[in-house]
Amino acid sequence: MKALVKDKPQVGLWMQERTVPEIGPEDVLIKVRKTGICGTDIHIWNWDEWAARTVPVGLITGHEFAGEIVAMGAQVTGLHIGQRCSGEGHLIGKLSRQSRAGKFHLDPATRGIGVNEPGAFAEFLRLPAFNVVPLPDVIDDEIGAILDPLGNAVHTALSFDLVGEDVLITGAGPIGIMAAAVARHVGARHVVITDVNQMRLDLAAEVADVTPVNVVHEDLKEVQNRLKIVQGFDVGMEMSGNQQALDQMIDSLVMGGRIAMLGIPPGKSPVDWSRIVFKAITIKGVYGREIFETWYKMIAMLENGLQVRKVITHRFNVADFEAGFGVMASGASGKVVLDWG
Ligand code: NAD
Ligand code: ZN
């Protein structure tokens, strides 16, 4: 089969012939149809310090996918050949206290496909049947291929009650934009999204009914006044990984405000804790998706009118994967989807 492999410890990925994975009794084999390129894949492409420390050379990359089950292990039940699916890319252990309590997304032994284990940038993917998420007909393959990052957005957005609340999202990357759409869908009053990249702010306004703010040119306080957000934002979602953005968020929050933090700051990041204490702010770190409650909610919302398709700005045949990674790395895109035929 064809697969996109981190074949050398240097910049790039390489298309190679690999053998189709063998499956165990509790696994399924998935024929991959579409995959999404993630910011994580760009780190792996660039072979930055994190990637060099984390990803084994020779690994098949990729973790955002949709496809169809073509083979099943002897002990798999409840699925069938031909089932369209996506799946949770975090492979969990079953031994930790958290897993045994049913909090699978908090298992410390989690390993990621396309990061630690063979991934989805391939014609075929082996996945534990446990991780399979069947897709209803209303979710086509390209939306199925971005459920992993949509799940990050949903997990973050549903961390706090948003009904009637004023929400600030810092970072209009694909995940920030989708979180904005989710916040509106579930009933936030105002959703303000900030970035320094005007193309992405324009995209945010196209995808969802939100107020985009370019913090390079615009004063967030003025926007707050215009929207009559008198005391400050009730809920913040940090989705940039940028220190200034987090600072601005803490500054803009109401007393007792809540922050769900998905963005990953590079290294240690200085924080003025006294402001967090005196404002009585709650900060929740968000990792991955709740397994499988986030998947359930996300599919239910997509069935109930949540629209995120416009966040996909580029589609390529996998033969043109270099162009796809190029546009994703440029910042001049939303989600980029590769078609595996
Ligand atoms: P992205 O890099 O595409 O988007 C981040 C955006 O933040 C960019 O558009 C950038 O221009 C913007 N930004 C930079 N400085 C800013 C500032 N001062 N104010 C406002 N915006 C600013 O990332 P993404 O793929 O959308 O992911 C969002 C974040 O979540 C990233 O930090 C990513 O690493 C992280 N992430 C975390 C998890 C997790 O499980 N915790 C999963 C996926 C992604
Ligand atoms: Zn991803």
mmCIF file of C-alpha atoms and ligand atoms in Angstrom:
data_model
loop_
_atom_site.group_PDB
_atom_site.id
_atom_site.type_symbol
_atom_site.label_atom_id
_atom_site.label_comp_id
_atom_site.label_asym_id
_atom_site.label_seq_id
_atom_site.Cartn_x
_atom_site.Cartn_y
_atom_site.Cartn_z
ATOM 1 C CA MET A 1 0.000 0.000 0.000
ATOM 2 C CA LYS A 2 0.953 3.654 -0.379
ATOM 3 C CA ALA A 3 1.848 5.467 2.858
ATOM 4 C CA LEU A 4 3.296 8.841 3.874
ATOM 5 C CA VAL A 5 6.287 8.026 6.037
ATOM 6 C CA LYS A 6 8.718 9.997 8.185
ATOM 7 C CA ASP A 7 11.541 8.131 6.539
ATOM 8 C CA LYS A 8 14.486 10.366 7.498
ATOM 9 C CA PRO A 9 15.253 12.614 10.516
ATOM 10 C CA GLN A 10 14.933 15.777 8.442
ATOM 11 C CA VAL A 11 12.313 18.089 6.912
ATOM 12 C CA GLY A 12 9.663 16.325 4.803
ATOM 13 C CA LEU A 13 7.572 13.191 4.419
ATOM 14 C CA TRP A 14 8.045 10.486 1.842
ATOM 15 C CA MET A 15 5.486 8.429 -0.102
ATOM 16 C CA GLN A 16 6.486 4.764 0.186
ATOM 17 C CA GLU A 17 5.216 1.253 -0.486
ATOM 18 C CA ARG A 18 4.430 -0.504 2.793
ATOM 19 C CA THR A 19 2.776 -3.840 3.527
ATOM 20 C CA VAL A 20 -0.884 -3.688 4.538
ATOM 21 C CA PRO A 21 -1.017 -3.976 8.372
ATOM 22 C CA GLU A 22 -2.012 -7.308 9.901
ATOM 23 C CA ILE A 23 -4.856 -7.066 12.356
ATOM 24 C CA GLY A 24 -5.288 -8.746 15.718
ATOM 25 C CA PRO A 25 -8.497 -10.371 17.014
ATOM 26 C CA GLU A 26 -9.818 -7.079 18.440
ATOM 27 C CA ASP A 27 -8.767 -4.819 15.528
ATOM 28 C CA VAL A 28 -10.349 -3.670 12.303
ATOM 29 C CA LEU A 29 -8.668 -2.800 9.000
ATOM 30 C CA ILE A 30 -9.886 0.481 7.525
ATOM 31 C CA LYS A 31 -9.598 1.490 3.863
ATOM 32 C CA VAL A 32 -8.734 5.185 4.230
ATOM 33 C CA ARG A 33 -10.707 7.551 1.955
ATOM 34 C CA LYS A 34 -9.867 11.061 3.198
ATOM 35 C CA THR A 35 -7.391 12.472 5.690
ATOM 36 C CA GLY A 36 -6.941 15.896 7.268
ATOM 37 C CA ILE A 37 -3.582 17.613 7.702
ATOM 38 C CA CYS A 38 -3.128 18.781 11.302
ATOM 39 C CA GLY A 39 -0.788 21.337 12.855
ATOM 40 C CA THR A 40 0.848 18.304 14.515
ATOM 41 C CA ASP A 41 1.632 16.889 11.065
ATOM 42 C CA ILE A 42 3.350 20.173 10.181
ATOM 43 C CA HIS A 43 5.548 19.808 13.296
ATOM 44 C CA ILE A 44 6.398 16.282 12.131
ATOM 45 C CA TRP A 45 7.046 17.485 8.572
ATOM 46 C CA ASN A 46 9.336 20.264 9.883
ATOM 47 C CA TRP A 47 11.057 17.820 12.273
ATOM 48 C CA ASP A 48 11.164 20.389 15.054
ATOM 49 C CA GLU A 49 12.500 19.697 18.533
ATOM 50 C CA TRP A 50 9.203 18.131 19.738
ATOM 51 C CA ALA A 51 8.892 15.884 16.680
ATOM 52 C CA ALA A 52 12.498 14.689 16.877
ATOM 53 C CA ARG A 53 11.968 13.814 20.536
ATOM 54 C CA THR A 54 8.599 12.093 20.001
ATOM 55 C CA VAL A 55 8.183 10.494 16.578
ATOM 56 C CA PRO A 56 10.165 7.361 15.596
ATOM 57 C CA VAL A 57 11.866 7.603 12.194
ATOM 58 C CA GLY A 58 10.110 5.229 9.786
ATOM 59 C CA LEU A 59 6.628 5.895 11.188
ATOM 60 C CA ILE A 60 3.539 6.168 8.979
ATOM 61 C CA THR A 61 2.129 9.593 9.942
ATOM 62 C CA GLY A 62 -1.393 11.080 10.098
ATOM 63 C CA HIS A 63 -4.270 10.802 12.559
ATOM 64 C CA GLU A 64 -7.288 12.581 11.025
ATOM 65 C CA PHE A 65 -9.185 10.191 8.775
ATOM 66 C CA ALA A 66 -12.410 8.749 7.436
ATOM 67 C CA GLY A 67 -12.781 5.455 5.622
ATOM 68 C CA GLU A 68 -14.504 2.109 5.504
ATOM 69 C CA ILE A 69 -14.012 -1.162 7.388
ATOM 70 C CA VAL A 70 -12.654 -3.861 5.044
ATOM 71 C CA ALA A 71 -11.596 -6.555 7.544
ATOM 72 C CA MET A 72 -12.378 -7.416 11.155
ATOM 73 C CA GLY A 73 -10.670 -9.486 13.830
ATOM 74 C CA ALA A 74 -12.406 -12.640 15.087
ATOM 75 C CA GLN A 75 -13.550 -11.063 18.339
ATOM 76 C CA VAL A 76 -14.984 -7.842 16.891
ATOM 77 C CA THR A 77 -18.714 -7.432 17.367
ATOM 78 C CA GLY A 78 -21.172 -4.660 16.597
ATOM 79 C CA LEU A 79 -19.398 -3.497 13.421
ATOM 80 C CA HIS A 80 -19.563 -4.790 9.851
ATOM 81 C CA ILE A 81 -17.537 -4.893 6.645
ATOM 82 C CA GLY A 82 -18.417 -1.817 4.596
ATOM 83 C CA GLN A 83 -19.169 0.302 7.689
ATOM 84 C CA ARG A 84 -18.130 3.922 7.029
ATOM 85 C CA CYS A 85 -16.208 5.275 9.982
ATOM 86 C CA SER A 86 -13.797 7.673 11.542
ATOM 87 C CA GLY A 87 -12.086 6.891 14.814
ATOM 88 C CA GLU A 88 -10.395 8.060 17.963
ATOM 89 C CA GLY A 89 -6.672 8.299 17.264
ATOM 90 C CA HIS A 90 -5.689 8.132 20.928
ATOM 91 C CA LEU A 91 -5.004 4.484 21.759
ATOM 92 C CA ILE A 92 -5.607 4.043 25.460
ATOM 93 C CA GLY A 93 -4.516 1.494 27.996
ATOM 94 C CA LYS A 94 -7.105 -0.267 30.124
ATOM 95 C CA LEU A 95 -5.101 -0.616 33.346
ATOM 96 C CA SER A 96 -4.899 2.871 34.812
ATOM 97 C CA ARG A 97 -7.181 4.126 37.545
ATOM 98 C CA GLN A 98 -8.635 6.669 35.081
ATOM 99 C CA SER A 99 -9.451 4.068 32.426
ATOM 100 C CA ARG A 100 -10.990 1.743 34.970
ATOM 101 C CA ALA A 101 -13.148 4.663 36.096
ATOM 102 C CA GLY A 102 -14.323 5.100 32.484
ATOM 103 C CA LYS A 103 -12.342 8.339 32.026
ATOM 104 C CA PHE A 104 -10.544 6.961 28.999
ATOM 105 C CA HIS A 105 -9.352 10.377 27.767
ATOM 106 C CA LEU A 106 -7.327 10.783 30.980
ATOM 107 C CA ASP A 107 -5.374 7.543 30.624
ATOM 108 C CA PRO A 108 -1.679 8.386 31.146
ATOM 109 C CA ALA A 109 -0.603 5.499 28.893
ATOM 110 C CA THR A 110 -2.294 7.034 25.813
ATOM 111 C CA ARG A 111 -0.429 6.591 22.515
ATOM 112 C CA GLY A 112 -1.309 8.470 19.340
ATOM 113 C CA ILE A 113 -1.650 7.032 15.855
ATOM 114 C CA GLY A 114 0.584 8.936 13.446
ATOM 115 C CA VAL A 115 2.704 10.160 16.386
ATOM 116 C CA ASN A 116 3.760 7.058 18.372
ATOM 117 C CA GLU A 117 1.982 4.286 16.429
ATOM 118 C CA PRO A 118 1.457 3.690 12.661
ATOM 119 C CA GLY A 119 -0.938 6.317 11.350
ATOM 120 C CA ALA A 120 -3.682 7.075 8.875
ATOM 121 C CA PHE A 121 -1.728 8.654 5.998
ATOM 122 C CA ALA A 122 -1.921 5.311 4.197
ATOM 123 C CA GLU A 123 -4.300 3.318 2.045
ATOM 124 C CA PHE A 124 -5.066 1.065 5.016
ATOM 125 C CA LEU A 125 -5.095 1.670 8.780
ATOM 126 C CA ARG A 126 -5.225 -0.876 11.594
ATOM 127 C CA LEU A 127 -7.307 0.372 14.523
ATOM 128 C CA PRO A 128 -8.641 -1.305 17.680
ATOM 129 C CA ALA A 129 -12.381 -1.841 17.123
ATOM 130 C CA PHE A 130 -12.877 0.000 20.426
ATOM 131 C CA ASN A 131 -11.636 3.208 18.742
ATOM 132 C CA VAL A 132 -13.935 3.024 15.696
ATOM 133 C CA VAL A 133 -16.648 5.663 15.416
ATOM 134 C CA PRO A 134 -19.308 4.718 12.817
ATOM 135 C CA LEU A 135 -20.456 7.608 10.620
ATOM 136 C CA PRO A 136 -24.109 8.314 9.832
ATOM 137 C CA ASP A 137 -24.891 9.058 6.158
ATOM 138 C CA VAL A 138 -25.232 12.812 6.806
ATOM 139 C CA ILE A 139 -21.528 12.982 7.687
ATOM 140 C CA ASP A 140 -19.580 12.523 4.467
ATOM 141 C CA ASP A 141 -15.947 11.465 4.241
ATOM 142 C CA GLU A 142 -14.380 14.931 4.215
ATOM 143 C CA ILE A 143 -16.256 15.972 7.350
ATOM 144 C CA GLY A 144 -15.452 12.536 8.799
ATOM 145 C CA ALA A 145 -11.772 13.321 8.174
ATOM 146 C CA ILE A 146 -11.872 16.454 10.356
ATOM 147 C CA LEU A 147 -13.789 15.022 13.320
ATOM 148 C CA ASP A 148 -10.562 14.737 15.322
ATOM 149 C CA PRO A 149 -9.921 18.527 15.367
ATOM 150 C CA LEU A 150 -13.649 19.272 15.487
ATOM 151 C CA GLY A 151 -13.633 17.028 18.551
ATOM 152 C CA ASN A 152 -10.895 19.186 20.127
ATOM 153 C CA ALA A 153 -13.127 22.205 19.473
ATOM 154 C CA VAL A 154 -16.237 20.504 20.871
ATOM 155 C CA HIS A 155 -14.400 19.193 23.943
ATOM 156 C CA THR A 156 -13.106 22.707 24.676
ATOM 157 C CA ALA A 157 -16.389 24.495 23.913
ATOM 158 C CA LEU A 158 -18.476 22.142 26.041
ATOM 159 C CA SER A 159 -16.119 22.448 29.022
ATOM 160 C CA PHE A 160 -18.267 25.244 30.452
ATOM 161 C CA ASP A 161 -21.921 26.257 30.116
ATOM 162 C CA LEU A 162 -22.122 28.713 27.185
ATOM 163 C CA VAL A 163 -25.863 29.367 27.074
ATOM 164 C CA GLY A 164 -26.355 33.140 26.984
ATOM 165 C CA GLU A 165 -22.677 33.739 27.766
ATOM 166 C CA ASP A 166 -20.196 36.094 26.099
ATOM 167 C CA VAL A 167 -17.275 34.066 24.786
ATOM 168 C CA LEU A 168 -13.763 35.095 23.793
ATOM 169 C CA ILE A 169 -11.742 32.744 21.583
ATOM 170 C CA THR A 170 -8.068 33.591 21.048
ATOM 171 C CA GLY A 171 -6.678 32.074 17.838
ATOM 172 C CA ALA A 172 -8.683 31.643 14.626
ATOM 173 C CA GLY A 173 -6.883 28.528 13.462
ATOM 174 C CA PRO A 174 -9.114 25.699 12.211
ATOM 175 C CA ILE A 175 -9.872 24.589 15.777
ATOM 176 C CA GLY A 176 -10.636 28.096 17.063
ATOM 177 C CA ILE A 177 -12.969 28.695 14.126
ATOM 178 C CA MET A 178 -14.810 25.415 14.685
ATOM 179 C CA ALA A 179 -15.062 26.150 18.425
ATOM 180 C CA ALA A 180 -16.666 29.488 17.522
ATOM 181 C CA ALA A 181 -19.242 27.699 15.381
ATOM 182 C CA VAL A 182 -19.968 25.267 18.230
ATOM 183 C CA ALA A 183 -20.303 28.105 20.782
ATOM 184 C CA ARG A 184 -22.893 29.811 18.592
ATOM 185 C CA HIS A 185 -24.670 26.524 17.938
ATOM 186 C CA VAL A 186 -25.114 25.825 21.642
ATOM 187 C CA GLY A 187 -26.398 29.309 22.434
ATOM 188 C CA ALA A 188 -23.608 31.728 23.378
ATOM 189 C CA ARG A 189 -24.731 35.377 23.091
ATOM 190 C CA HIS A 190 -21.603 36.991 21.640
ATOM 191 C CA VAL A 191 -18.618 35.072 20.302
ATOM 192 C CA VAL A 192 -15.542 37.218 19.679
ATOM 193 C CA ILE A 193 -12.560 35.554 18.004
ATOM 194 C CA THR A 194 -9.104 37.127 17.831
ATOM 195 C CA ASP A 195 -6.102 36.508 15.618
ATOM 196 C CA VAL A 196 -3.243 38.352 13.969
ATOM 197 C CA ASN A 197 -3.899 36.684 10.584
ATOM 198 C CA GLN A 198 -6.620 38.536 8.663
ATOM 199 C CA MET A 199 -7.265 35.672 6.223
ATOM 200 C CA ARG A 200 -8.191 33.409 9.121
ATOM 201 C CA LEU A 201 -10.415 36.033 10.728
ATOM 202 C CA ASP A 202 -12.260 36.449 7.411
ATOM 203 C CA LEU A 203 -12.663 32.678 7.263
ATOM 204 C CA ALA A 204 -14.005 32.634 10.834
ATOM 205 C CA ALA A 205 -16.694 35.171 9.890
ATOM 206 C CA GLU A 206 -17.627 33.027 6.875
ATOM 207 C CA VAL A 207 -17.934 29.825 8.900
ATOM 208 C CA ALA A 208 -19.866 31.222 11.886
ATOM 209 C CA ASP A 209 -21.822 34.242 13.083
ATOM 210 C CA VAL A 210 -18.982 35.676 15.168
ATOM 211 C CA THR A 211 -17.146 38.957 15.664
ATOM 212 C CA PRO A 212 -13.591 38.705 14.322
ATOM 213 C CA VAL A 213 -10.978 41.003 15.869
ATOM 214 C CA ASN A 214 -7.510 41.539 14.455
ATOM 215 C CA VAL A 215 -5.543 42.400 17.606
ATOM 216 C CA VAL A 216 -2.789 44.015 15.529
ATOM 217 C CA HIS A 217 -5.117 46.802 14.368
ATOM 218 C CA GLU A 218 -8.125 46.695 16.673
ATOM 219 C CA ASP A 219 -8.670 47.384 20.352
ATOM 220 C CA LEU A 220 -10.473 44.463 21.971
ATOM 221 C CA LYS A 221 -11.863 46.756 24.713
ATOM 222 C CA GLU A 222 -13.553 48.910 22.062
ATOM 223 C CA VAL A 223 -15.152 45.847 20.529
ATOM 224 C CA GLN A 224 -16.357 44.792 23.989
ATOM 225 C CA ASN A 225 -17.932 48.240 24.504
ATOM 226 C CA ARG A 226 -19.583 48.145 21.089
ATOM 227 C CA LEU A 227 -21.139 44.757 21.918
ATOM 228 C CA LYS A 228 -22.142 45.997 25.396
ATOM 229 C CA ILE A 229 -20.107 43.304 27.116
ATOM 230 C CA VAL A 230 -20.004 45.437 30.244
ATOM 231 C CA GLN A 231 -17.980 43.498 32.795
ATOM 232 C CA GLY A 232 -15.938 41.259 30.535
ATOM 233 C CA PHE A 233 -16.190 37.907 28.786
ATOM 234 C CA ASP A 234 -17.716 35.085 30.801
ATOM 235 C CA VAL A 235 -15.824 32.235 29.142
ATOM 236 C CA GLY A 236 -12.505 32.150 27.283
ATOM 237 C CA MET A 237 -11.182 29.468 24.966
ATOM 238 C CA GLU A 238 -7.437 29.750 24.401
ATOM 239 C CA MET A 239 -6.678 28.255 20.986
ATOM 240 C CA SER A 240 -3.518 30.009 19.834
ATOM 241 C CA GLY A 241 -0.764 28.779 22.139
ATOM 242 C CA ASN A 242 0.378 32.416 22.160
ATOM 243 C CA GLN A 243 1.413 34.033 25.465
ATOM 244 C CA GLN A 244 0.089 37.500 24.531
ATOM 245 C CA ALA A 245 -3.258 35.999 23.615
ATOM 246 C CA LEU A 246 -3.556 34.291 27.014
ATOM 247 C CA ASP A 247 -2.577 37.543 28.720
ATOM 248 C CA GLN A 248 -5.225 39.458 26.803
ATOM 249 C CA MET A 249 -7.782 36.801 27.675
ATOM 250 C CA ILE A 250 -7.096 37.017 31.421
ATOM 251 C CA ASP A 251 -7.319 40.794 31.118
ATOM 252 C CA SER A 252 -10.659 40.653 29.284
ATOM 253 C CA LEU A 253 -12.454 38.141 31.501
ATOM 254 C CA VAL A 254 -15.163 38.919 34.040
ATOM 255 C CA MET A 255 -14.603 38.264 37.763
ATOM 256 C CA GLY A 256 -15.102 34.539 38.239
ATOM 257 C CA GLY A 257 -14.525 33.884 34.532
ATOM 258 C CA ARG A 258 -13.619 30.478 33.190
ATOM 259 C CA ILE A 259 -10.930 29.538 30.657
ATOM 260 C CA ALA A 260 -10.707 26.305 28.690
ATOM 261 C CA MET A 261 -7.149 26.065 27.419
ATOM 262 C CA LEU A 262 -6.413 23.920 24.354
ATOM 263 C CA GLY A 263 -3.556 25.941 22.836
ATOM 264 C CA ILE A 264 -0.076 24.613 23.574
ATOM 265 C CA PRO A 265 2.429 27.336 24.490
ATOM 266 C CA PRO A 266 5.976 26.590 23.293
ATOM 267 C CA GLY A 267 7.910 25.726 26.459
ATOM 268 C CA LYS A 268 7.406 27.555 29.738
ATOM 269 C CA SER A 269 5.207 30.590 29.568
ATOM 270 C CA PRO A 270 5.203 33.374 32.183
ATOM 271 C CA VAL A 271 1.829 34.045 33.808
ATOM 272 C CA ASP A 272 0.782 36.783 36.230
ATOM 273 C CA TRP A 273 -0.860 34.466 38.763
ATOM 274 C CA SER A 274 -1.978 37.305 41.044
ATOM 275 C CA ARG A 275 -4.403 38.532 38.370
ATOM 276 C CA ILE A 276 -5.811 35.011 38.021
ATOM 277 C CA VAL A 277 -6.241 34.782 41.804
ATOM 278 C CA PHE A 278 -7.783 38.238 42.285
ATOM 279 C CA LYS A 279 -10.172 37.666 39.379
ATOM 280 C CA ALA A 280 -11.018 34.214 40.778
ATOM 281 C CA ILE A 281 -10.504 32.676 37.341
ATOM 282 C CA THR A 282 -10.847 28.939 36.714
ATOM 283 C CA ILE A 283 -8.519 27.442 34.080
ATOM 284 C CA LYS A 284 -9.127 23.976 32.658
ATOM 285 C CA GLY A 285 -6.499 22.283 30.486
ATOM 286 C CA VAL A 286 -8.098 20.405 27.594
ATOM 287 C CA TYR A 287 -6.419 17.451 25.895
ATOM 288 C CA GLY A 288 -7.837 15.464 22.999
ATOM 289 C CA ARG A 289 -11.469 14.453 23.049
ATOM 290 C CA GLU A 290 -13.574 12.822 25.753
ATOM 291 C CA ILE A 291 -13.800 9.174 24.747
ATOM 292 C CA PHE A 292 -16.507 8.852 23.538
ATOM 293 C CA GLU A 293 -18.817 11.530 24.872
ATOM 294 C CA THR A 294 -17.247 14.260 22.689
ATOM 295 C CA TRP A 295 -17.780 12.040 19.624
ATOM 296 C CA TYR A 296 -21.401 11.488 20.571
ATOM 297 C CA LYS A 297 -22.126 15.194 21.080
ATOM 298 C CA MET A 298 -20.235 16.226 17.948
ATOM 299 C CA ILE A 299 -22.113 13.799 15.709
ATOM 300 C CA ALA A 300 -25.418 14.798 17.307
ATOM 301 C CA MET A 301 -24.704 18.493 16.654
ATOM 302 C CA LEU A 302 -23.696 17.798 13.033
ATOM 303 C CA GLU A 303 -26.983 15.931 12.614
ATOM 304 C CA ASN A 304 -28.732 18.915 14.167
ATOM 305 C CA GLY A 305 -27.432 21.638 11.817
ATOM 306 C CA LEU A 306 -23.920 22.473 13.038
ATOM 307 C CA GLN A 307 -22.066 23.670 9.912
ATOM 308 C CA VAL A 308 -18.268 23.502 9.668
ATOM 309 C CA ARG A 309 -17.647 22.546 6.029
ATOM 310 C CA LYS A 310 -16.371 25.985 5.021
ATOM 311 C CA VAL A 311 -13.405 25.555 7.357
ATOM 312 C CA ILE A 312 -12.070 23.136 4.702
ATOM 313 C CA THR A 313 -10.387 25.531 2.270
ATOM 314 C CA HIS A 314 -8.204 23.148 0.247
ATOM 315 C CA ARG A 315 -8.619 19.658 -1.166
ATOM 316 C CA PHE A 316 -5.815 17.684 -2.848
ATOM 317 C CA ASN A 317 -5.291 14.233 -4.262
ATOM 318 C CA VAL A 318 -2.730 12.525 -2.047
ATOM 319 C CA ALA A 319 -0.309 12.458 -5.013
ATOM 320 C CA ASP A 320 -0.081 16.240 -4.463
ATOM 321 C CA PHE A 321 0.576 15.929 -0.724
ATOM 322 C CA GLU A 322 3.542 18.323 -0.902
ATOM 323 C CA ALA A 323 1.248 21.114 -2.114
ATOM 324 C CA GLY A 324 -1.195 20.293 0.687
ATOM 325 C CA PHE A 325 1.478 20.486 3.385
ATOM 326 C CA GLY A 326 2.792 23.685 1.774
ATOM 327 C CA VAL A 327 -0.534 25.500 1.976
ATOM 328 C CA MET A 328 -1.183 24.228 5.517
ATOM 329 C CA ALA A 329 2.255 25.421 6.674
ATOM 330 C CA SER A 330 1.751 28.843 5.060
ATOM 331 C CA GLY A 331 -1.056 29.806 7.459
ATOM 332 C CA ALA A 332 -3.151 30.829 4.442
ATOM 333 C CA SER A 333 -5.649 28.012 4.879
ATOM 334 C CA GLY A 334 -8.282 26.459 7.058
ATOM 335 C CA LYS A 335 -8.320 22.660 7.042
ATOM 336 C CA VAL A 336 -6.581 20.869 4.164
ATOM 337 C CA VAL A 337 -8.020 17.474 3.171
ATOM 338 C CA LEU A 338 -6.179 14.786 1.162
ATOM 339 C CA ASP A 339 -8.131 12.336 -0.981
ATOM 340 C CA TRP A 340 -6.805 8.725 -0.969
ATOM 341 C CA GLY A 341 -9.230 7.540 -3.699
HETATM 342 P P1 NAD B 1 -3.155 27.043 14.471
HETATM 343 O O1 NAD B 1 -1.685 27.185 14.740
HETATM 344 O O2 NAD B 1 -3.612 26.749 13.086
HETATM 345 O O3 NAD B 1 -3.913 28.359 14.980
HETATM 346 C C1 NAD B 1 -3.428 29.214 15.957
HETATM 347 C C2 NAD B 1 -3.831 30.635 15.554
HETATM 348 O O4 NAD B 1 -3.457 31.532 16.592
HETATM 349 C C3 NAD B 1 -3.136 31.110 14.272
HETATM 350 O O5 NAD B 1 -4.107 31.479 13.293
HETATM 351 C C4 NAD B 1 -2.316 32.297 14.763
HETATM 352 O O6 NAD B 1 -2.212 33.336 13.781
HETATM 353 C C5 NAD B 1 -3.123 32.736 15.986
HETATM 354 N N1 NAD B 1 -2.424 33.670 16.872
HETATM 355 C C6 NAD B 1 -1.088 33.896 16.991
HETATM 356 N N2 NAD B 1 -0.862 34.903 17.858
HETATM 357 C C7 NAD B 1 -2.066 35.327 18.308
HETATM 358 C C8 NAD B 1 -2.484 36.348 19.226
HETATM 359 N N3 NAD B 1 -1.603 37.136 19.866
HETATM 360 N N4 NAD B 1 -3.812 36.503 19.432
HETATM 361 C C9 NAD B 1 -4.724 35.726 18.813
HETATM 362 N N5 NAD B 1 -4.368 34.745 17.921
HETATM 363 C C10 NAD B 1 -3.056 34.550 17.684
HETATM 364 O O7 NAD B 1 -3.661 25.922 15.477
HETATM 365 P P2 NAD B 1 -4.932 24.925 15.469
HETATM 366 O O8 NAD B 1 -4.611 23.731 14.665
HETATM 367 O O9 NAD B 1 -6.183 25.666 15.207
HETATM 368 O O10 NAD B 1 -4.845 24.511 17.007
HETATM 369 C C11 NAD B 1 -5.047 25.484 18.025
HETATM 370 C C12 NAD B 1 -4.110 25.273 19.184
HETATM 371 O O11 NAD B 1 -4.476 24.081 19.882
HETATM 372 C C13 NAD B 1 -2.636 25.107 18.852
HETATM 373 O O12 NAD B 1 -1.849 25.718 19.870
HETATM 374 C C14 NAD B 1 -2.440 23.599 18.885
HETATM 375 O O13 NAD B 1 -1.101 23.244 19.165
HETATM 376 C C15 NAD B 1 -3.351 23.213 19.997
HETATM 377 N N6 NAD B 1 -3.895 21.844 19.984
HETATM 378 C C16 NAD B 1 -4.062 21.263 21.187
HETATM 379 C C17 NAD B 1 -4.660 20.014 21.262
HETATM 380 C C18 NAD B 1 -4.880 19.405 22.597
HETATM 381 O O14 NAD B 1 -5.307 18.241 22.666
HETATM 382 N N7 NAD B 1 -4.675 20.160 23.675
HETATM 383 C C19 NAD B 1 -5.076 19.340 20.102
HETATM 384 C C20 NAD B 1 -4.898 19.976 18.874
HETATM 385 C C21 NAD B 1 -4.317 21.243 18.826
HETATM 386 ZN ZN ZN B 2 -5.126 16.687 14.536
#
